[in-house]
CSV table of C-alpha atoms in Angstrom, one decimal:
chain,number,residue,atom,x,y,z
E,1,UNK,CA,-0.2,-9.7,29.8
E,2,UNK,CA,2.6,-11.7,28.0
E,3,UNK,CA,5.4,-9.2,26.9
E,4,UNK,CA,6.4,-11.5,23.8
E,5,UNK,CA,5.5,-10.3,20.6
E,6,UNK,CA,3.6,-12.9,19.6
E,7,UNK,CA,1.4,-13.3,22.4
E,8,UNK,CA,0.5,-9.4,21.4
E,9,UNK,CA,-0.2,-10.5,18.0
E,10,UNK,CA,2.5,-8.0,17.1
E,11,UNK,CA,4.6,-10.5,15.4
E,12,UNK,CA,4.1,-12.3,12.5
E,13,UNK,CA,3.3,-8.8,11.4
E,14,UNK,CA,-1.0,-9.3,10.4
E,15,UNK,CA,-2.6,-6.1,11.2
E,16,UNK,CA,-6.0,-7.4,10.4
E,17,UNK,CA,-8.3,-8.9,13.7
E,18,UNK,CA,-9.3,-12.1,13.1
E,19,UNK,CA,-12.8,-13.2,12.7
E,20,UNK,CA,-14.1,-10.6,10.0
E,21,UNK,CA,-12.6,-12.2,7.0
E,22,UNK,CA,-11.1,-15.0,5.3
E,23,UNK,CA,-7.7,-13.5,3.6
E,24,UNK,CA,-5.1,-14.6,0.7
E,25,UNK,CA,-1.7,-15.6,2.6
E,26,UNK,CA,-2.9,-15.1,5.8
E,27,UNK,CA,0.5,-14.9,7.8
E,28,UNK,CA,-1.7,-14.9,11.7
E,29,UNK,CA,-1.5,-17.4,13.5
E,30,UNK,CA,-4.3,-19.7,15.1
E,31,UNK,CA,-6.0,-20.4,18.5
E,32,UNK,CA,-3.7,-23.6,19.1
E,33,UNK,CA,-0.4,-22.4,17.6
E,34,UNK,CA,-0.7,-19.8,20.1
E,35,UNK,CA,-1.4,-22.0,22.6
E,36,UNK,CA,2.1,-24.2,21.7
E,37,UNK,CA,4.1,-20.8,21.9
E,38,UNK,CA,2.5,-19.9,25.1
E,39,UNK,CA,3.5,-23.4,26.5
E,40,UNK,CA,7.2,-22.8,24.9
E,41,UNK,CA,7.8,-19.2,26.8
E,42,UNK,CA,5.7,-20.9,30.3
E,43,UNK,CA,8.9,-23.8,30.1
E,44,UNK,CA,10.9,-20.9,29.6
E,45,UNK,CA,11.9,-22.1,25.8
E,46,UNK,CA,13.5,-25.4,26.0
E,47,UNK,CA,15.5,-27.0,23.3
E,48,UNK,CA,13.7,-29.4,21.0
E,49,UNK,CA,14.7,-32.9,20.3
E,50,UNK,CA,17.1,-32.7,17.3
E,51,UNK,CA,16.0,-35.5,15.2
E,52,UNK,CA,12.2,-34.1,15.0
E,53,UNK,CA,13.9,-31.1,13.5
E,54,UNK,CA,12.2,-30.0,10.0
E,55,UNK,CA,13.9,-28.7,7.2
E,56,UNK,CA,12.0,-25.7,6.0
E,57,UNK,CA,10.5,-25.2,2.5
E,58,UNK,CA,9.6,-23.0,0.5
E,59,UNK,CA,5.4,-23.1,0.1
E,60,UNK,CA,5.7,-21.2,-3.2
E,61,UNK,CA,6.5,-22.1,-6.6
E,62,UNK,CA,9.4,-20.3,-8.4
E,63,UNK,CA,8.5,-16.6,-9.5
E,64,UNK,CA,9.5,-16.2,-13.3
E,65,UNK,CA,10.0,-12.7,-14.4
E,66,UNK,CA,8.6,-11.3,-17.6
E,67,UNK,CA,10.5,-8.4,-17.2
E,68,UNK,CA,13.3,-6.9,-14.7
E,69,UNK,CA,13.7,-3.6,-13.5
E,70,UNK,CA,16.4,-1.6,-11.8
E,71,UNK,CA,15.0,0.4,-9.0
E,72,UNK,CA,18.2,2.8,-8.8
E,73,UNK,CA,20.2,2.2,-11.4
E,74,UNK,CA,22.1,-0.8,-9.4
E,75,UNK,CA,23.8,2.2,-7.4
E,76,UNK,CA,25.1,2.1,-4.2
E,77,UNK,CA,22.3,4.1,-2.3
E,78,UNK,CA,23.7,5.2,1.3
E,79,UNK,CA,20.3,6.4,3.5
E,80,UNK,CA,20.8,9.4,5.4
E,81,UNK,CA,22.6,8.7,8.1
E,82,UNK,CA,21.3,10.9,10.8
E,83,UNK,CA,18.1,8.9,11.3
E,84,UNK,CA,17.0,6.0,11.9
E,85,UNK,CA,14.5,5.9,9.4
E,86,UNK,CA,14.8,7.6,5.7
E,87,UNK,CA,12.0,7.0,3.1
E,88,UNK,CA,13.4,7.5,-0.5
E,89,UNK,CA,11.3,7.4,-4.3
E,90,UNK,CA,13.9,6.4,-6.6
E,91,UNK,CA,12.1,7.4,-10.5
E,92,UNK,CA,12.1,4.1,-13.3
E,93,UNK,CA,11.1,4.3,-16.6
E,94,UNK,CA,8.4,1.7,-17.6
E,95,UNK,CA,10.4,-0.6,-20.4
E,96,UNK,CA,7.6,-1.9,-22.3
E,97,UNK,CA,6.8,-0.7,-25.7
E,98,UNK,CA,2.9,-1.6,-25.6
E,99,UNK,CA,-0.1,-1.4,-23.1
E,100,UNK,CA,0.3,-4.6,-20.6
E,101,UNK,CA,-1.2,-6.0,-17.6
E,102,UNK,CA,0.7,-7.0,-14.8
E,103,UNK,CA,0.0,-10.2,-13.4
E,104,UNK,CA,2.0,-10.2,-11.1
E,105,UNK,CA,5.4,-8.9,-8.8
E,106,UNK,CA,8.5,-9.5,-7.2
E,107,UNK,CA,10.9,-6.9,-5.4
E,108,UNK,CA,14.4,-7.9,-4.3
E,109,UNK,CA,15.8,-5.3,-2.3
E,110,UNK,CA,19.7,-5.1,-2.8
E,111,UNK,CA,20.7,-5.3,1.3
E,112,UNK,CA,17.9,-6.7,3.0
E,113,UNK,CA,19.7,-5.4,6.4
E,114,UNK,CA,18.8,-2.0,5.9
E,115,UNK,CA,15.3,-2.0,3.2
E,116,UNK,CA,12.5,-2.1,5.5
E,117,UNK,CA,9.6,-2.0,2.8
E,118,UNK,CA,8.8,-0.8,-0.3
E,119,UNK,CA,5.7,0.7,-2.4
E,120,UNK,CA,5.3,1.0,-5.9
E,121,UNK,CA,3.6,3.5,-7.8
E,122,UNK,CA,2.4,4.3,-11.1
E,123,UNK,CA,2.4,7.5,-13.0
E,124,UNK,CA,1.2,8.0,-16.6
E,125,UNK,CA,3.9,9.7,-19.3
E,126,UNK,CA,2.2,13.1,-19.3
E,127,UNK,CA,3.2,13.4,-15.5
E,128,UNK,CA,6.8,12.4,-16.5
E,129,UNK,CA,8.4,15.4,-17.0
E,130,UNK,CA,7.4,17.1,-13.9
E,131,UNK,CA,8.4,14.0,-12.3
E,132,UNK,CA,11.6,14.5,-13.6
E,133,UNK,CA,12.0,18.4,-12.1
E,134,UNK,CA,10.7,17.3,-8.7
E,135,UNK,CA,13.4,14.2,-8.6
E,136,UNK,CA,16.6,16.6,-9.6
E,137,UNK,CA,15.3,19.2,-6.8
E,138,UNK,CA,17.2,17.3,-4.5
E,139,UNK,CA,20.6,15.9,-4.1
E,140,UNK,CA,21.5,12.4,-4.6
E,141,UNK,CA,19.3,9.8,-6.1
E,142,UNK,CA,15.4,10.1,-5.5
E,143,UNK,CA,14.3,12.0,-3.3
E,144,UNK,CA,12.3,12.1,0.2
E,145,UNK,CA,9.1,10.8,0.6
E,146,UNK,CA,7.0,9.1,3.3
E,147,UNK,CA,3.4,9.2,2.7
E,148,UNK,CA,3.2,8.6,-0.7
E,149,UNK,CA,5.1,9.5,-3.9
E,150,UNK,CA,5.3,13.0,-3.6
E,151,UNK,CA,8.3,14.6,-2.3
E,152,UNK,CA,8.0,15.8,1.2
E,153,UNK,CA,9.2,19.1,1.2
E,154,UNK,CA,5.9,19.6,-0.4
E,155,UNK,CA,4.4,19.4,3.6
E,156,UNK,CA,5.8,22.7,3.6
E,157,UNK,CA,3.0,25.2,2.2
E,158,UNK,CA,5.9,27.4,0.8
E,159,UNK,CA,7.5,25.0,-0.8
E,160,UNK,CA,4.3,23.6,-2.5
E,161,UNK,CA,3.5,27.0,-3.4
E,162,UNK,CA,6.6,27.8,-5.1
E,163,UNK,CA,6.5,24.7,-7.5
E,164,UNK,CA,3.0,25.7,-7.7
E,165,UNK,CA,3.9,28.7,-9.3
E,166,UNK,CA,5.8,27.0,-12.3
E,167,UNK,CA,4.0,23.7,-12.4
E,168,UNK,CA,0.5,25.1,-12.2
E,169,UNK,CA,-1.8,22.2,-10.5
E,170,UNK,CA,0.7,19.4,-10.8
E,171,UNK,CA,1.2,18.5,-7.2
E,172,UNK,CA,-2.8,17.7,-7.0
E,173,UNK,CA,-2.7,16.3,-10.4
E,174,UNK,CA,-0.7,13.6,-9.4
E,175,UNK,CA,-1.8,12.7,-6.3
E,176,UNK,CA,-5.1,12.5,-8.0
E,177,UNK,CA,-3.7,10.4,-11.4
E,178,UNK,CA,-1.5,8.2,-9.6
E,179,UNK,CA,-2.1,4.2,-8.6
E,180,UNK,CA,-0.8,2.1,-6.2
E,181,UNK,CA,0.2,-0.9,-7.9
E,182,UNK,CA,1.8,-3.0,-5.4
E,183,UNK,CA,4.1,-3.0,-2.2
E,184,UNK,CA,6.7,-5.4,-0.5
E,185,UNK,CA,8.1,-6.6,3.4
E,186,UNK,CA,10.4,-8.5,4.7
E,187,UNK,CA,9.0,-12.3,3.9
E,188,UNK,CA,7.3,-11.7,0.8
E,189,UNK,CA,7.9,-13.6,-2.1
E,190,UNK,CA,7.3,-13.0,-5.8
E,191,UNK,CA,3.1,-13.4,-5.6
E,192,UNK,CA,0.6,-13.2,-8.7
E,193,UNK,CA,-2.9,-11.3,-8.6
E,194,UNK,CA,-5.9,-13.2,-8.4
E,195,UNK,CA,-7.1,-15.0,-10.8
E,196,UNK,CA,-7.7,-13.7,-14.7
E,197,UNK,CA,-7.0,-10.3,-13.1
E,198,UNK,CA,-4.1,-7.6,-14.5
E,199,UNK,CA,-3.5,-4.0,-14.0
E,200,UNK,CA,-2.9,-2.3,-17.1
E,201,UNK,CA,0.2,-0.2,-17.9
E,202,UNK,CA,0.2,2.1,-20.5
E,203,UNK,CA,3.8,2.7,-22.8
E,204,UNK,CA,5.8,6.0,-21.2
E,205,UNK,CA,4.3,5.8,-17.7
E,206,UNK,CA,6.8,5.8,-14.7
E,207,UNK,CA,7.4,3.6,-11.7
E,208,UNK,CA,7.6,5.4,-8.4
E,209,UNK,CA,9.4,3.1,-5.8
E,210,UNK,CA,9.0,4.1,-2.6
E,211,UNK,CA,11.4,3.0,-0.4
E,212,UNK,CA,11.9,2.7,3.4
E,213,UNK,CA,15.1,2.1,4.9
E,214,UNK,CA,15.5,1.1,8.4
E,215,UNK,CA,19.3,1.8,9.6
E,216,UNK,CA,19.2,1.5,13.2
E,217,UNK,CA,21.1,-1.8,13.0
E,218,UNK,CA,23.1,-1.5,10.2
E,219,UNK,CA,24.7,1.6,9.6
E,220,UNK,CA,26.7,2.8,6.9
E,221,UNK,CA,25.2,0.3,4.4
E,222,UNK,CA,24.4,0.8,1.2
E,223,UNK,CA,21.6,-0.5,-0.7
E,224,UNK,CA,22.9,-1.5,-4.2
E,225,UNK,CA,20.9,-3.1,-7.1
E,226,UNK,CA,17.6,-3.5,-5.9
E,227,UNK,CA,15.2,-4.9,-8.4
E,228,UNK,CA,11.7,-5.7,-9.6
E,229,UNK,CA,10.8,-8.3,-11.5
E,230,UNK,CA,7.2,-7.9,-13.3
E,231,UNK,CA,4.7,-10.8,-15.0
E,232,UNK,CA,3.3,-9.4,-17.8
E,233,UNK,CA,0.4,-10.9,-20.0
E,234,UNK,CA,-1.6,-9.1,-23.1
E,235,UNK,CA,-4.6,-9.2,-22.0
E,236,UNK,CA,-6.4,-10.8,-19.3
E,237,UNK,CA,-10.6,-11.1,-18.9
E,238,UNK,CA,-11.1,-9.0,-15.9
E,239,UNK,CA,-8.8,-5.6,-15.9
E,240,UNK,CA,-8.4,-4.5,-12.8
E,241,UNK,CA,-7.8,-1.4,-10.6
E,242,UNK,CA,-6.6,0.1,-7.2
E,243,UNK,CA,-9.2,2.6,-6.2
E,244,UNK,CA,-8.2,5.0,-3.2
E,245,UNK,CA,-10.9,6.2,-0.6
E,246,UNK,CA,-10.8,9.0,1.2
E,247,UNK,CA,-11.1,12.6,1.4
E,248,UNK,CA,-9.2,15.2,-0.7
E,249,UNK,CA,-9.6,18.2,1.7
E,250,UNK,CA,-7.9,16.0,4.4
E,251,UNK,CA,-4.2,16.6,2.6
E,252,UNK,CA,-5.2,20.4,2.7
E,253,UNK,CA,-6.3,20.9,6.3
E,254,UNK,CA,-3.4,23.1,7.1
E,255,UNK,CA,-5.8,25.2,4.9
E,256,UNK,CA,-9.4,24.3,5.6
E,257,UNK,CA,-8.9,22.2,9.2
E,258,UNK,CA,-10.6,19.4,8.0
E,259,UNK,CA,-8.2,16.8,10.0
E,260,UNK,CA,-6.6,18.3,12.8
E,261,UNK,CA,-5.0,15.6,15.9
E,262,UNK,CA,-5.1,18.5,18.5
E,263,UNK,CA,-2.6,18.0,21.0
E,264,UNK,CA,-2.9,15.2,23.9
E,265,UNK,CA,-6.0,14.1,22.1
E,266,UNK,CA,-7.4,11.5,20.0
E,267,UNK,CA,-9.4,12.3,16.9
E,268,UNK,CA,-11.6,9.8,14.9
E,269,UNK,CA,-12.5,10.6,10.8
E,270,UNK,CA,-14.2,8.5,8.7
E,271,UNK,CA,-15.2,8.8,4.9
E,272,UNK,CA,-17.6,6.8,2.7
E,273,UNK,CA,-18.8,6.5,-1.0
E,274,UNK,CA,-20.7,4.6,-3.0
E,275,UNK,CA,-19.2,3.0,-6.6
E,276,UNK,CA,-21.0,4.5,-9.2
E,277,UNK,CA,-19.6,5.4,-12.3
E,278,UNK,CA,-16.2,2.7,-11.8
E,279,UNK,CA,-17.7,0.8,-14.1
E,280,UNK,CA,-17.5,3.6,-16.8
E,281,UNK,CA,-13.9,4.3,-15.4
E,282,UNK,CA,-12.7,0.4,-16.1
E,283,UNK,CA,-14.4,0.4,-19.3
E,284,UNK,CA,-12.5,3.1,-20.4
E,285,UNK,CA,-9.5,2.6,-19.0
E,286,UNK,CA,-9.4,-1.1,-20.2
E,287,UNK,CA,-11.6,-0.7,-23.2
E,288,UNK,CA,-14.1,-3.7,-21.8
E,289,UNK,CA,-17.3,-2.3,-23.6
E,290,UNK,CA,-20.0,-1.4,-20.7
E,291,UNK,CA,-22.4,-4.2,-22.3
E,292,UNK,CA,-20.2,-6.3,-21.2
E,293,UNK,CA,-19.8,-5.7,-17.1
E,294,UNK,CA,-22.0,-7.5,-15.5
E,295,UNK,CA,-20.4,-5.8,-12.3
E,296,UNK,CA,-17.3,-5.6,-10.0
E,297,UNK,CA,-15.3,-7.6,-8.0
E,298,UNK,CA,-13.6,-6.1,-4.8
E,299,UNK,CA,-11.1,-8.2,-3.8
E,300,UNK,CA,-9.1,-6.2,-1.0
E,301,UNK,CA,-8.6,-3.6,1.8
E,302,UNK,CA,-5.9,-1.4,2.8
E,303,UNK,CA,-5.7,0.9,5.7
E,304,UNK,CA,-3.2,3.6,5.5
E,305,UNK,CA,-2.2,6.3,8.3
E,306,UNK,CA,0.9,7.5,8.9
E,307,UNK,CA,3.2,7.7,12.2
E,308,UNK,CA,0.0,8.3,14.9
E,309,UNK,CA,-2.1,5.8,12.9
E,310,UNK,CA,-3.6,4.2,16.1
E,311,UNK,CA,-6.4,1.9,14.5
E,312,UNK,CA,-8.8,1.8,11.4
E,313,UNK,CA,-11.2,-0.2,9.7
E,314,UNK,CA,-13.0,-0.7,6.3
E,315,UNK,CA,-17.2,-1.6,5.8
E,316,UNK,CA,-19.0,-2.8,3.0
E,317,UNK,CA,-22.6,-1.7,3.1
E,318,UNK,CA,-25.0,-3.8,0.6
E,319,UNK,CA,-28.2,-1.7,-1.0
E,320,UNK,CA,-30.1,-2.9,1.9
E,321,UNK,CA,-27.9,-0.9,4.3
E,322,UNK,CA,-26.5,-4.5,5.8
E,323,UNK,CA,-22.3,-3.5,6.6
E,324,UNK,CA,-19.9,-6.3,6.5
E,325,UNK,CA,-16.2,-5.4,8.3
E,326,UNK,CA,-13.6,-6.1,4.9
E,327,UNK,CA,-10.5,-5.4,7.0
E,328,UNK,CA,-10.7,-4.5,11.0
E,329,UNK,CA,-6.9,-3.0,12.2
E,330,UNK,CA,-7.6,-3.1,16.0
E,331,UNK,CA,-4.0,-2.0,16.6
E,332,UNK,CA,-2.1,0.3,13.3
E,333,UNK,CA,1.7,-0.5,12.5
E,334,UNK,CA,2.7,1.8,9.9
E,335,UNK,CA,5.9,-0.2,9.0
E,336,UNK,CA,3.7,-3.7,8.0
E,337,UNK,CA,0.8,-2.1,5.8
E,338,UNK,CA,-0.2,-4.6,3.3
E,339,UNK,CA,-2.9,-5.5,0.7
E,340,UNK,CA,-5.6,-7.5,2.6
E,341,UNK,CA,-6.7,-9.7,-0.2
E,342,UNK,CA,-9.8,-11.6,0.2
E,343,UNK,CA,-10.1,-15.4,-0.1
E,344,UNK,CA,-13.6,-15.0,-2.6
E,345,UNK,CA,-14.3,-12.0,-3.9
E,346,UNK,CA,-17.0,-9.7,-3.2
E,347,UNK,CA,-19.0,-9.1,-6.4
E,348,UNK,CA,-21.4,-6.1,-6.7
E,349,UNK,CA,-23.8,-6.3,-9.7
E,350,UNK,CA,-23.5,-3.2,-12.2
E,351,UNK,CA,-27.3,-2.0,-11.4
E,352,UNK,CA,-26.8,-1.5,-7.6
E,353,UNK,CA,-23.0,0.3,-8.0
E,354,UNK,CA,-24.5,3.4,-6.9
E,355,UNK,CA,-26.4,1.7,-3.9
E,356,UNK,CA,-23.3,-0.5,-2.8
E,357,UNK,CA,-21.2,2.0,-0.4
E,358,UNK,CA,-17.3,1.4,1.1
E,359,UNK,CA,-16.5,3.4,4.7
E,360,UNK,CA,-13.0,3.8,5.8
E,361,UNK,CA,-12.4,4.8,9.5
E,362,UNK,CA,-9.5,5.9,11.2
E,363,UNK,CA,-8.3,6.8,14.8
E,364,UNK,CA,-5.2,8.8,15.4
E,365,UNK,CA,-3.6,8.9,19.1
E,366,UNK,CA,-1.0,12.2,19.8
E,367,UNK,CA,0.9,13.1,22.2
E,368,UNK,CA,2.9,16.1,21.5
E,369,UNK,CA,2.3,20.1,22.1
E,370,UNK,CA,1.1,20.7,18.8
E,371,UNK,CA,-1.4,19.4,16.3
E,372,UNK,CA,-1.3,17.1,13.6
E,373,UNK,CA,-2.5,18.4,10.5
E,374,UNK,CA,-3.8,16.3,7.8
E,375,UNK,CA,-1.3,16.5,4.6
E,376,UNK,CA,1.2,15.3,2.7
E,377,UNK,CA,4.5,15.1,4.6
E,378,UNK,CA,6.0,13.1,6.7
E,379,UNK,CA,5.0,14.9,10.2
E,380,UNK,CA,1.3,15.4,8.5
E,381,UNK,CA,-1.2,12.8,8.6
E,382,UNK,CA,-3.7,10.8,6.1
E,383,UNK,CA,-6.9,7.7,6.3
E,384,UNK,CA,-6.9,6.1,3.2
E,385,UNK,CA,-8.5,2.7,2.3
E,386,UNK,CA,-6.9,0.9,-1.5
E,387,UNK,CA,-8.8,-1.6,-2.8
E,388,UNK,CA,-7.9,-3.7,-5.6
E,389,UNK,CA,-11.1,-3.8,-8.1
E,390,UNK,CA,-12.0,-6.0,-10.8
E,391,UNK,CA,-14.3,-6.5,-13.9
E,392,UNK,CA,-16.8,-8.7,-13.5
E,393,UNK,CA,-17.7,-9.6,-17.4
E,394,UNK,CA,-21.2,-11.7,-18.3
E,395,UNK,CA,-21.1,-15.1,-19.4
């Protein structure tokens, strides 16, 4: 019944419940350092003893760059104003002349007092140009997003319909053809992917960066030169992916009622499939013949909701139906969503793909006179699980 933060495992921000998994920069903290804070608030927070002061150091080595970024354009970016909150994409061309892999990222957000987080997408050179009309629809640089990289005037059926009508399909085909290739919070340092792992980017594609500005205690600040630095290799000997799960009727239920939150009520959805054919999918996108998978590595979880998010989880069920609980969220936070990267992979051999099967749940809680439908925008709702995915080559 404490009402500190920590005590309600709301701070360090760790939406994951302990006890399910062991995870990669696990920022919880433990049974006895809870105990030591609870002793701290009980004395009503007395000063320590100066001379057993520690210095703080940094845990991490130095993050070195292959190649920097400007996320918008080193401009002085003022968030709108009238909110507390305002979630902008900001369009960057990818710089490199060849296919890479990134192994590895660093965002450095130009005022740190008003960027709240940030995720980065990826979107091939044949969705460039429409990229390009739906970014100078709107005044300013970027443009307004929340749930992902779409703009989110397309929560509005009219408005998706009219772009429809010049850009035939493109709306879906992005959200289909896009990747989520990394994200950042306040604390995060430059980080590399696991081991021998890289996510390849092909020449012409375009980084979407979404991000979200928090101005509630710092108004009228700009945000000027934010930057991403990127490791880059030329090859690496497992490619890797971000795979999303969920359902693709969900962002349509204006339409088809798939996901509805009625009002003053909870609702509960859940979604599951099994991994056949991502091995065909790697192969081709990395060109790592088939003969030469052995299987797949899943290495992470990701829940993602939007503002009524109240809880979620992900399962891993083995051919013999056994489930193991990858990521439990017992309590959603949609400003601290992160990767949940496991300690040791899971690895599922190529001849049971289709008999291994991932289940993402979500619970939304509402309050309001109106339903929630499932969608795009900002006001509309989604359950997705991301999982970062590996090759797993023979010997």
């Amino acid at each position: 019944n404490s009402p500190y933060p920590l005590a309600a495992r709301r701070m360090p921000p760790w939406m994951a419940a302990p006890g399910n998994q062991s995870y990669q920069h696990d920022l919880s903290l433990s049974t006895a350092q809870m105990a030591t804070f609870a002793d701290w608030a009980a004395a009503d927070f007395p000063k320590g003893e100066k001379s057993k002061y520690v210095e703080a150091r940094a845990s991490t080595p130095e993050f070195k760059p292959s190649i920097t970024i400007n996320v918008n354009d080193s401009i002085g970016f003022l968030p709108n104003q009238t909110a507390r909150d305002d979630y902008r994409c900001f369009l960057a061309n990818w710089p490199v002349k060849t296919p890479m892999y990134v192994r590895g990222l660093e965002l450095k957000p130009g005022n740190l007092k008003i960027s709240h987080h940030a995720i980065l997408y990826v979107v091939e050179e044949k969705y460039a140009a429409v990229l390009r009309v739906m970014d100078a629809a709107e005044a300013g640089a970027g443009y307004r997003c929340f749930g992902g990289p779409l703009p989110d005037r397309f929560g509005d059926p009219s408005q998706a319909k009219a772009f429809e009508l010049t850009h035939p399909g493109a709306i879906k085909q992005i959200q289909d053809n896009q990747f989520w290739l990394s994200h950042w919070a306040p604390g995060m340092d430059g980080y590399t992917l696991p081991t021998d792992t890289g996510m390849l980017i092909k020449p012409g594609s375009v980084l979407i960066v979404q991000m979200h500005y928090f101005t509630g205690f710092a108004a009228n600040q700009h945000d000027t030169g934010t930057i991403l630095g990127v490791m880059l290799a030329e090859s690496v000997k497992k490619p890797a992916f971000n795979w999303p799960l969920s359902n693709s009727q969900w962002l349509e239920a204006q339409q088809n009622l798939s996901l509805v939150v009625p009002p003053m009520q909870k609702l509960s959805v859940s979604v599951e499939a099994n991994f056949a054919g991502l091995d065909r999918y790697i192969s081709a996108l990395s060109g790592v013949p088939i003969s030469e998978i052995s299987g797949l590595e899943l290495h992470s979880a990701n829940v993602h909701m939007h503002l009524i998010g109240e809880s979620g989880k992900v399962t891993l069920f083995a051919p013999n139906g056994k489930p193991e609980l990858l990521l439990v969220v017992p309590r959603y936070e949609f400003g601290w969503q992160r990767d949940f990267v496991f300690s040791q992979p899971k690895l599922l051999p190529i001849k049971d793909l289709a008999r291994w099967r991932l289940k993402v749940e979500c619970s939304f809680a509402y309050s309001s006179t109106t339903p929630v439908f499932g969608g795009y925008g900002s006001n509309q709702e989604m359950c997705y699980n991301f999982s970062y995915i590996a090759v797993a080559r023979k010997p």
